[in-house]
Structure formats: C-alpha cells, structure tokens
Coordinates of C-alpha atoms (C1' of nucleotides) in Angstrom, one line a residue:
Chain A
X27 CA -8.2 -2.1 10.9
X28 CA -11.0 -0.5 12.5
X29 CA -10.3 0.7 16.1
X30 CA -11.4 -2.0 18.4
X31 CA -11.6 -0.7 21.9
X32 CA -11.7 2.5 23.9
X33 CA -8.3 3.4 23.5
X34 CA -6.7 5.6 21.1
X35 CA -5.7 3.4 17.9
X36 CA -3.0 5.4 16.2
X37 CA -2.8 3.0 13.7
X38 CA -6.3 3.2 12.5
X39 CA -6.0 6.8 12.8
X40 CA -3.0 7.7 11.1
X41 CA -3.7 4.6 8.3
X42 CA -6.7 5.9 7.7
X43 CA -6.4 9.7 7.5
X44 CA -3.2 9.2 5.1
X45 CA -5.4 6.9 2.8
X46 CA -8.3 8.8 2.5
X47 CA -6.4 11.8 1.8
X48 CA -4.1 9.8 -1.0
X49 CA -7.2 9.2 -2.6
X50 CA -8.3 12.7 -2.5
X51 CA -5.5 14.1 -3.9
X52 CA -4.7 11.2 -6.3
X53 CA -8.5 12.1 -7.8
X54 CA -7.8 16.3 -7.4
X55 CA -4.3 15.6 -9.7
X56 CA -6.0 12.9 -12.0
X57 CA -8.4 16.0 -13.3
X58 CA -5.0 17.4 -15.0
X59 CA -3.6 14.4 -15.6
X60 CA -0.6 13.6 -13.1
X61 CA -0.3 11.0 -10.7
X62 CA 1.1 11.8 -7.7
X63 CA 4.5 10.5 -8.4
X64 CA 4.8 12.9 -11.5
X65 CA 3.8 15.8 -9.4
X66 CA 6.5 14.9 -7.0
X67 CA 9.1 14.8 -9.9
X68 CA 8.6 18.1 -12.3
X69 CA 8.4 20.0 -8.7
X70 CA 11.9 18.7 -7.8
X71 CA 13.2 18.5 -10.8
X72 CA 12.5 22.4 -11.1
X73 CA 14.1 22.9 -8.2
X74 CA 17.6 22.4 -9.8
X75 CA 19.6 20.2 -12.0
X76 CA 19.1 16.6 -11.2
X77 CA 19.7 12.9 -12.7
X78 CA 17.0 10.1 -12.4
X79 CA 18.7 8.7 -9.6
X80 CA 18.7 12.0 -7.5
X81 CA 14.6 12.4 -8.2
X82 CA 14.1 8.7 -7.1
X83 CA 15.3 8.9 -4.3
X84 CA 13.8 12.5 -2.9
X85 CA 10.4 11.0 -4.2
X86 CA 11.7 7.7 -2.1
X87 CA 11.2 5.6 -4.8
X88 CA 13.3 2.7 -7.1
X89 CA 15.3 4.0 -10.1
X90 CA 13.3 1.5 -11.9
X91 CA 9.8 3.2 -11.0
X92 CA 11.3 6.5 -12.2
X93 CA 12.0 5.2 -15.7
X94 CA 8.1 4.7 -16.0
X95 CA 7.6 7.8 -14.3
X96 CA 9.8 9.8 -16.4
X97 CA 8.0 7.8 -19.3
X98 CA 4.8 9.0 -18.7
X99 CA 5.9 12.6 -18.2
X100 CA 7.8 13.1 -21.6
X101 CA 4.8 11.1 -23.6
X102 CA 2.6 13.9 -21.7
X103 CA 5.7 16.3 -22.9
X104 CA 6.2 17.5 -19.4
X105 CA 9.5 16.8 -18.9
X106 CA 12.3 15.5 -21.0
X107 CA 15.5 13.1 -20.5
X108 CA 18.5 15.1 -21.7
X109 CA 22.5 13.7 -21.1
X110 CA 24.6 15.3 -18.7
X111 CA 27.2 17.4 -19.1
X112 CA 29.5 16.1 -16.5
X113 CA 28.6 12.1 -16.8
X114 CA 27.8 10.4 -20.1
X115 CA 26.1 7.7 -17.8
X116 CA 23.2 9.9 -16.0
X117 CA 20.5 12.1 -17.9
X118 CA 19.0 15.3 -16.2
X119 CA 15.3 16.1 -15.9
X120 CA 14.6 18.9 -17.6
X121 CA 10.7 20.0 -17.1
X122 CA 9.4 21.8 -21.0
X123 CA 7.8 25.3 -20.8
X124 CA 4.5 23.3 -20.4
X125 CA 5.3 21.1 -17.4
X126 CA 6.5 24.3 -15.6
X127 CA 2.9 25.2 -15.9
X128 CA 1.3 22.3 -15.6
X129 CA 3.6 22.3 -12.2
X130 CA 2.1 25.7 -10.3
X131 CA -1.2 24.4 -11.5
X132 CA -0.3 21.2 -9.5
X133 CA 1.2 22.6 -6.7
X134 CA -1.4 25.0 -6.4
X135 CA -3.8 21.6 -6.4
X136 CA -1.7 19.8 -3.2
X137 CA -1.7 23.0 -1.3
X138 CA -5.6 23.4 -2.0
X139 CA -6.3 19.8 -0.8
X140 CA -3.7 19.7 2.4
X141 CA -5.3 23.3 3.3
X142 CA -8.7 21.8 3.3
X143 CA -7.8 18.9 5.1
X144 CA -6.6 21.3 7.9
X145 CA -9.1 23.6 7.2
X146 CA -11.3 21.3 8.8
X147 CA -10.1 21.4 11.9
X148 CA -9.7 24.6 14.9
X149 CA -7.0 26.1 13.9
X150 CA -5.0 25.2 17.0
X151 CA -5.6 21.5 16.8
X152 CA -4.1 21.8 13.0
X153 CA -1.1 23.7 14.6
X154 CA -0.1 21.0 17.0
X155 CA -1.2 18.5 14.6
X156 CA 1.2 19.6 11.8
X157 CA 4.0 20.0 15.0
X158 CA 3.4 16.6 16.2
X159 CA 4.0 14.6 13.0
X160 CA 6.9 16.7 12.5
X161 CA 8.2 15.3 15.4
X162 CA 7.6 11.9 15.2
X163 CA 8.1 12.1 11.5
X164 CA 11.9 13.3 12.6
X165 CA 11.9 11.0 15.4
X166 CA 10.2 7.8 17.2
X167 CA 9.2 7.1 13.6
X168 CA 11.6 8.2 11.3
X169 CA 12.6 5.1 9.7
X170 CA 11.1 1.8 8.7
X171 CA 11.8 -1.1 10.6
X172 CA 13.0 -3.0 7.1
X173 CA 11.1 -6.5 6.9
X174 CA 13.2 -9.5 6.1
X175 CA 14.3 -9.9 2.3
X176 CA 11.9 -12.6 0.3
X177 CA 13.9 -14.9 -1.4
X178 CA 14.0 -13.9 -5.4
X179 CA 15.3 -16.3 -8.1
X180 CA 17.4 -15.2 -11.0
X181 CA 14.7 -14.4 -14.1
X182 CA 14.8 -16.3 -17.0
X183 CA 17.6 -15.8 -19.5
X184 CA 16.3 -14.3 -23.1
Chain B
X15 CA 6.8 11.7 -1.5
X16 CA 9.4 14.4 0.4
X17 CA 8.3 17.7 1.6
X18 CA 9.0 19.6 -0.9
X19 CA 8.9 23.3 0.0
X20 CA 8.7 24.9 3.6
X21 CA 4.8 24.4 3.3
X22 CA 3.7 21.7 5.9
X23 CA 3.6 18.7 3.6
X24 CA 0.4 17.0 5.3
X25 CA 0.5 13.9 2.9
X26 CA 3.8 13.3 3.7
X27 CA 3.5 13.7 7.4
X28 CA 0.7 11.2 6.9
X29 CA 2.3 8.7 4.8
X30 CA 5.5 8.6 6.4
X31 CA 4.0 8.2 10.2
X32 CA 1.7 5.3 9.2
X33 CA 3.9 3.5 7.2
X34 CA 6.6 3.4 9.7
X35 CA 4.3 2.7 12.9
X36 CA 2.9 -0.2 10.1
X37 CA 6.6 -1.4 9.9
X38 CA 7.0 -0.9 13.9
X39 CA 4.0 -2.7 14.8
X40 CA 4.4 -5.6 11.8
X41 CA 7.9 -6.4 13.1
X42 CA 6.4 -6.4 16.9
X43 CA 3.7 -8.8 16.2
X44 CA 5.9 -11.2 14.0
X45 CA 7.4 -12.0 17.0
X46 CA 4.5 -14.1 18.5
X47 CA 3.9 -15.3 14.6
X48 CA 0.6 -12.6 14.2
X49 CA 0.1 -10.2 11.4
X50 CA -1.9 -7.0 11.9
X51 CA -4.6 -9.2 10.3
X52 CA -4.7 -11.9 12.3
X53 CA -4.6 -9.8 15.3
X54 CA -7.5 -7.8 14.1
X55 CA -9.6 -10.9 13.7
X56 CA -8.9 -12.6 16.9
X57 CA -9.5 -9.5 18.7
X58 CA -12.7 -9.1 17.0
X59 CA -13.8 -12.4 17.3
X60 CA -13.2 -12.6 21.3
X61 CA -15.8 -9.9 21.4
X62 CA -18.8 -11.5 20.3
X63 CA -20.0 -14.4 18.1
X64 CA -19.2 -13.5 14.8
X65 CA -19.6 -14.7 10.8
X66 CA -16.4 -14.4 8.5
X67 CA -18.3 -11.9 6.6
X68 CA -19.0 -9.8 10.3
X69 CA -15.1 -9.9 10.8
X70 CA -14.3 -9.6 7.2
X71 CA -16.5 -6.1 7.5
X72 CA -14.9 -4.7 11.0
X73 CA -11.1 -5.5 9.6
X74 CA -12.0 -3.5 6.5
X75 CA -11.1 -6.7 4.1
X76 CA -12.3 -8.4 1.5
X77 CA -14.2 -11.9 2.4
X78 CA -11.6 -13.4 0.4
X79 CA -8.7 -12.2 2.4
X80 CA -10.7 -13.2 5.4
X81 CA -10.5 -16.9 4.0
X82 CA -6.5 -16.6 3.5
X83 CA -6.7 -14.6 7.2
X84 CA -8.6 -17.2 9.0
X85 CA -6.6 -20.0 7.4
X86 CA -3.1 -18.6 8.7
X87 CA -5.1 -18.6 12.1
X88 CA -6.8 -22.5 12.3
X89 CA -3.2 -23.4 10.7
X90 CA -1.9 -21.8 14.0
X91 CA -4.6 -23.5 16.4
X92 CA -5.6 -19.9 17.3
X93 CA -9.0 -20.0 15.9
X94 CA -11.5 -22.4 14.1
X95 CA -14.2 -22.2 12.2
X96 CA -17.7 -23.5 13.4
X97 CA -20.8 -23.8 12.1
X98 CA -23.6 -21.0 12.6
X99 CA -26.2 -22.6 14.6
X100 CA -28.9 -20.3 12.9
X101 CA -27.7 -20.1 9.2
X102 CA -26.2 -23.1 7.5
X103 CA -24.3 -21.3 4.9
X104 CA -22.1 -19.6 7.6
X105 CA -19.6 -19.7 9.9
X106 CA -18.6 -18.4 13.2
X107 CA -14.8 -18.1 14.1
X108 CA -14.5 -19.4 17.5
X109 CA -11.3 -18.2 19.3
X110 CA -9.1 -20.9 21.3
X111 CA -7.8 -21.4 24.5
X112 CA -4.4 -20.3 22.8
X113 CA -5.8 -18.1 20.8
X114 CA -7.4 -16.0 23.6
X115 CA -4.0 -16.3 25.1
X116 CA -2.5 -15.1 22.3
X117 CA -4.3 -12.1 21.8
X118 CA -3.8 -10.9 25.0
X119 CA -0.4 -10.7 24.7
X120 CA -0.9 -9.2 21.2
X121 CA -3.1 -6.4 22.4
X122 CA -0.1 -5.7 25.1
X123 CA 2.0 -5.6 22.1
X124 CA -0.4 -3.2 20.0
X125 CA -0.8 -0.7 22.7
X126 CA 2.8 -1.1 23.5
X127 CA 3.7 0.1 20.5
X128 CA 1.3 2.9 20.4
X129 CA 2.1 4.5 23.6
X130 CA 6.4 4.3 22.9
X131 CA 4.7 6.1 19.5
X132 CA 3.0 8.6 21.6
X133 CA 5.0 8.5 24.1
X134 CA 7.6 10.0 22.4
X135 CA 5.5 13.6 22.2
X136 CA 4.7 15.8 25.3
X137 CA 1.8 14.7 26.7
X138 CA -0.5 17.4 25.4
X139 CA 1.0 17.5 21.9
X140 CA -0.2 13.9 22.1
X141 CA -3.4 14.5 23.2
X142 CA -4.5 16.9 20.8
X143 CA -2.8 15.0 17.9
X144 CA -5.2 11.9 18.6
X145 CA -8.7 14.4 19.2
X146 CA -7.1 15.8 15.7
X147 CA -6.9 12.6 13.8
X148 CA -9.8 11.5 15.4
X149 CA -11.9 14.7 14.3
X150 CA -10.4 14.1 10.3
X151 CA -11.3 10.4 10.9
X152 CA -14.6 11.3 11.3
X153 CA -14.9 14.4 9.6
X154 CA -13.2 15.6 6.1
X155 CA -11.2 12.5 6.0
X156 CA -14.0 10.0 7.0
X157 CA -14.7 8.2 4.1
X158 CA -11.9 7.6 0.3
X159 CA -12.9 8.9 -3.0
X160 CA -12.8 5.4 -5.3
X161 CA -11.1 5.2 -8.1
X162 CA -12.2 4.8 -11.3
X163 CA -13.0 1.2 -11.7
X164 CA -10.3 -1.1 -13.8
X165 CA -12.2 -3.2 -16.3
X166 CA -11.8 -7.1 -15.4
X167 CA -12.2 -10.0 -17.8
X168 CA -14.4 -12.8 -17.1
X169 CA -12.0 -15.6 -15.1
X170 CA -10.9 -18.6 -17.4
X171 CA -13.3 -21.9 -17.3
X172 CA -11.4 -24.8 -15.5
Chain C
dT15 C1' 35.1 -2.7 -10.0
dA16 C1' 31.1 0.5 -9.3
dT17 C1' 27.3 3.3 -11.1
dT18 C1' 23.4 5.2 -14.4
dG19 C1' 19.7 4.0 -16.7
dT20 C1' 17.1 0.3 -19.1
dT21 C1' 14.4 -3.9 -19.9
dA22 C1' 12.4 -8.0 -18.5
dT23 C1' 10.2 -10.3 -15.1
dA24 C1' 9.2 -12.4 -10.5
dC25 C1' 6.5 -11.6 -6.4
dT26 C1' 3.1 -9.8 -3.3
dC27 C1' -1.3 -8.2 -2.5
dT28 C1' -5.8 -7.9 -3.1
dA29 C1' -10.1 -8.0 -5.6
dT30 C1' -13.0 -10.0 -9.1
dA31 C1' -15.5 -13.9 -11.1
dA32 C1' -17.5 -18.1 -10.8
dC33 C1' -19.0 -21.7 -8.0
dT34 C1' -21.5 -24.6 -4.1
dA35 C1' -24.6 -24.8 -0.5
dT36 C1' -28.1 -22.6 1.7
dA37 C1' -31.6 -18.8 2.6
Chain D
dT30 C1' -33.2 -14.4 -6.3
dA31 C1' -29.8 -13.4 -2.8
dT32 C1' -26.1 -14.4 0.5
dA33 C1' -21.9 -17.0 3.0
dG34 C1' -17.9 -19.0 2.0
dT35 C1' -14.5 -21.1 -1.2
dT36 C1' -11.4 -21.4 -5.1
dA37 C1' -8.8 -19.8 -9.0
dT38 C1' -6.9 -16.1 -11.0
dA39 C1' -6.5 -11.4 -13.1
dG40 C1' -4.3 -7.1 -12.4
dA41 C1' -1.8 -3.4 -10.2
dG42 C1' 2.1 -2.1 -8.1
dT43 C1' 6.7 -2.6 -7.4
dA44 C1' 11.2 -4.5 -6.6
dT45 C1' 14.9 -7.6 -8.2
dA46 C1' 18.2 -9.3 -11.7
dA47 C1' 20.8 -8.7 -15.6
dC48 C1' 22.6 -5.9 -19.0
dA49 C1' 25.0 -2.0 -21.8
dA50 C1' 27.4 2.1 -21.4
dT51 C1' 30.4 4.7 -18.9
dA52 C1' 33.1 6.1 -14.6

DNA sequence: TATTGTTATACTCTATAACTATA
DNA sequence: TATAGTTATAGAGTATAACAATA
C-alpha cells in the first residue's frame, strides 16, 4: 500500500523495505544456489546438534516445510538426515564438509547484503535504526496477533 | 528467519516488524469489516476521481485483485462503480455516504495503530527510525529485484 | 497417549491468459 | 493495435490431516 497522506505510514515503510530487501537477498543466495530457508538451516544446524523439529521452529517455520527443505539440501548434498542417538523417532541435521562451505560463503553473502543496506544510510541513522527494531521487535510487536482458524475438511482417504 | 549470530540481523528485524504490525493492523480493521485493501482503495478513491486501473496502480495490485477488492466493497455499500464520463471502457469508483464514513473511522484506526507502534519508542528513536526507513524507501531499498519469471501455460478453452 | 517425521492434499493468494467492449 | 475491466484458472506457497514408528 503506497503511503497515502502526509503522515508517516510505517506500514508502507517497513512492508516495503523488508520486501525489497527479501528480494535482494533471495537473488544474492540464488547465485549459489540456496534459498533463504536453506541458508537459515545449515547455519543453525552448524551451530550444534539439532532434530527437524528444533530447525523448524528457530527458522519459524512448519515441520512439514522443513522436510522439503531438508529435501532440497541433501539432493544439493549439503546437509544430511542421520537418526538420533537418544530417540529412534527424530533425525539430526548434520551439514557435509561441503555445506559447511557452502555455509561461510552464505553467511558471508547475508552479511554483504544487510551491510549494504545500512551502508546506505549515515551511520547514526543505521545505529538507531538497528536499536529501534530491536525494540519493537522485543516489544510492541513481538508477537502476531494470530487470525482466526479457516475451517479445513479432513482430505480424502487413499 | 531468527537472528542467528550477534550480527544485527536486518532481514529479520524487517520481516518480523512488518509482519506483526500487518497482523496488528489486519485484526484492527476487521473490526469495522475492512481489509488493508479495501481501506487503501477507499482512501484513495476519496481523493480524486479515479479508474480501477488508477487505484489498482496506487495500492500496488494487480487489476485483477482490484476487481475481487472493489467487489468486497459494492458488496459492502461502501463504494460503487460508475461509468467514466470520458472513456467508455472505464470505470470510476465512487465512494458512498457510508463509505466516506467508513473510512474516516478507518484512517483513525490506521494511524491508531501506527502511533501505539511508534509510540512504544522514545520519541527521537522514533523519529529517526521513520527519516531511516524513509531514506531506504527511497534509496537502496526503493525498488525489488524480480524474480526469474515462472513459465505459464496457455489457460484451458471453455 | 503424545511426539517425530512423512506423505498427501486442501486452501489462500495472486498473477496470467483469454475475452469483450471500447479507444 | 492498444487499453479497461472481467472471468477463469494456473501456480506458488504453505498449513492441515492422517499415518507409521517410537516414546
């Protein structure tokens, strides 16, 4: 929604800014091949030891989008499912010597586009830019005011 | 996607603020019966005489989801469409009585939920978090990078 | 009984294509 | 030939339900 009147419209601004600069980092990752999703998951799951379920939901997203996730990153042969040692149910993340790599070289992508992104701007105004979504990231808007449920039927028995 | 490391994480701060203000001000506006849409287009359409197309082009939406936009709104008695008296082939979305009422008290509600968003900062972290947004809006984050375009068959005859 | 991961699929959203009337 | 608006629908994205294996 473009901004209609004089007054600030913070959410055109913050809309906006976010999408363009999902677009720009979704084409920066697409040169090596990772969505932004897969990025999110080899870098977490380097971090330590961690199931499907654990990945979903630091990347804040449903098991069942991690399964396609985690699809795309073994075909790539970044990352592979292997059992648990502790619960025959859950399978840990393990990211191959190659999406390790292919990890630094990502990371080293985000930080690129998010410094030149606030490189943009006098280096003050990023400062209390950066400090202010902080805050209202940890507060006044925190959490999503969750919409009411649509009504789902039960899928076809096969 | 979480913050992953102690490096500001600018998409997230992004992604995370609008969506939530999106979920703040969706559930505020639901509450006369508008969607951020619908209030887009009324506002618009108070301002001047103006063709779906015109409208479709301000709220940064397809002409299709203009048609599904406008017909929420004529379904509401908020709007209607007329004809162009210069150009047969279009329309001009006329605003009602109720529908001028109506987006007053939706604009209340928009800025309402802005400032309670804004409010929440001190009043110069504010201030320069809007001139910074604004300056990105305009500046390295003013326009998307577009995707690679997804092939689309032809539709099937009926 | 509850949970992990999987598959199948329903639903939403939006854009594309084709069409009619008009320019 | 090009444009405004409409309809039908394709496609992406994602969440829900059901299920098997295990806790």
């Amino acid at each position: 929604m473009a901004p209609s009147r004089d007054e600030p419209d913070l959410s055109f601004l913050l809309d906006h800014s976010s999408h363009v600069l999902r677009t720009q980092m979704a084409a920066a990752l697409a040169e090596i091949g990772l969505t932004a999703r897969m990025h999110c998951v080899l870098v977490h799951a380097l971090q330590e030891e961690r199931t499907q379920i654990q990945l979903a939901e630091l990347g804040d997203m449903d098991k069942t989008t991690m399964v396609v996730t985690l699809d795309a990153l073994e075909q790539a042969g970044l990352a592979e499912r292997r059992p648990s040692s502790t619960d025959r149910r859950a399978r840990i993340v393990a990211v191959t010597e190659k999406g390790a790599q292919v990890a630094k070289r990502s990371q080293e992508i985000v930080d690129g586009v998010h410094r030149a992104a606030l490189g943009s701007l006098p280096e003050e105004e990023a400062e209390v830019l950066v400090r202010a979504l902080n805050r209202l990231v940890t507060g006044h808007l925190a959490t999503a005011v969750e919409a009411p449920q649509p009504v789902r039927r039960a899928r076809q028995r096969g």
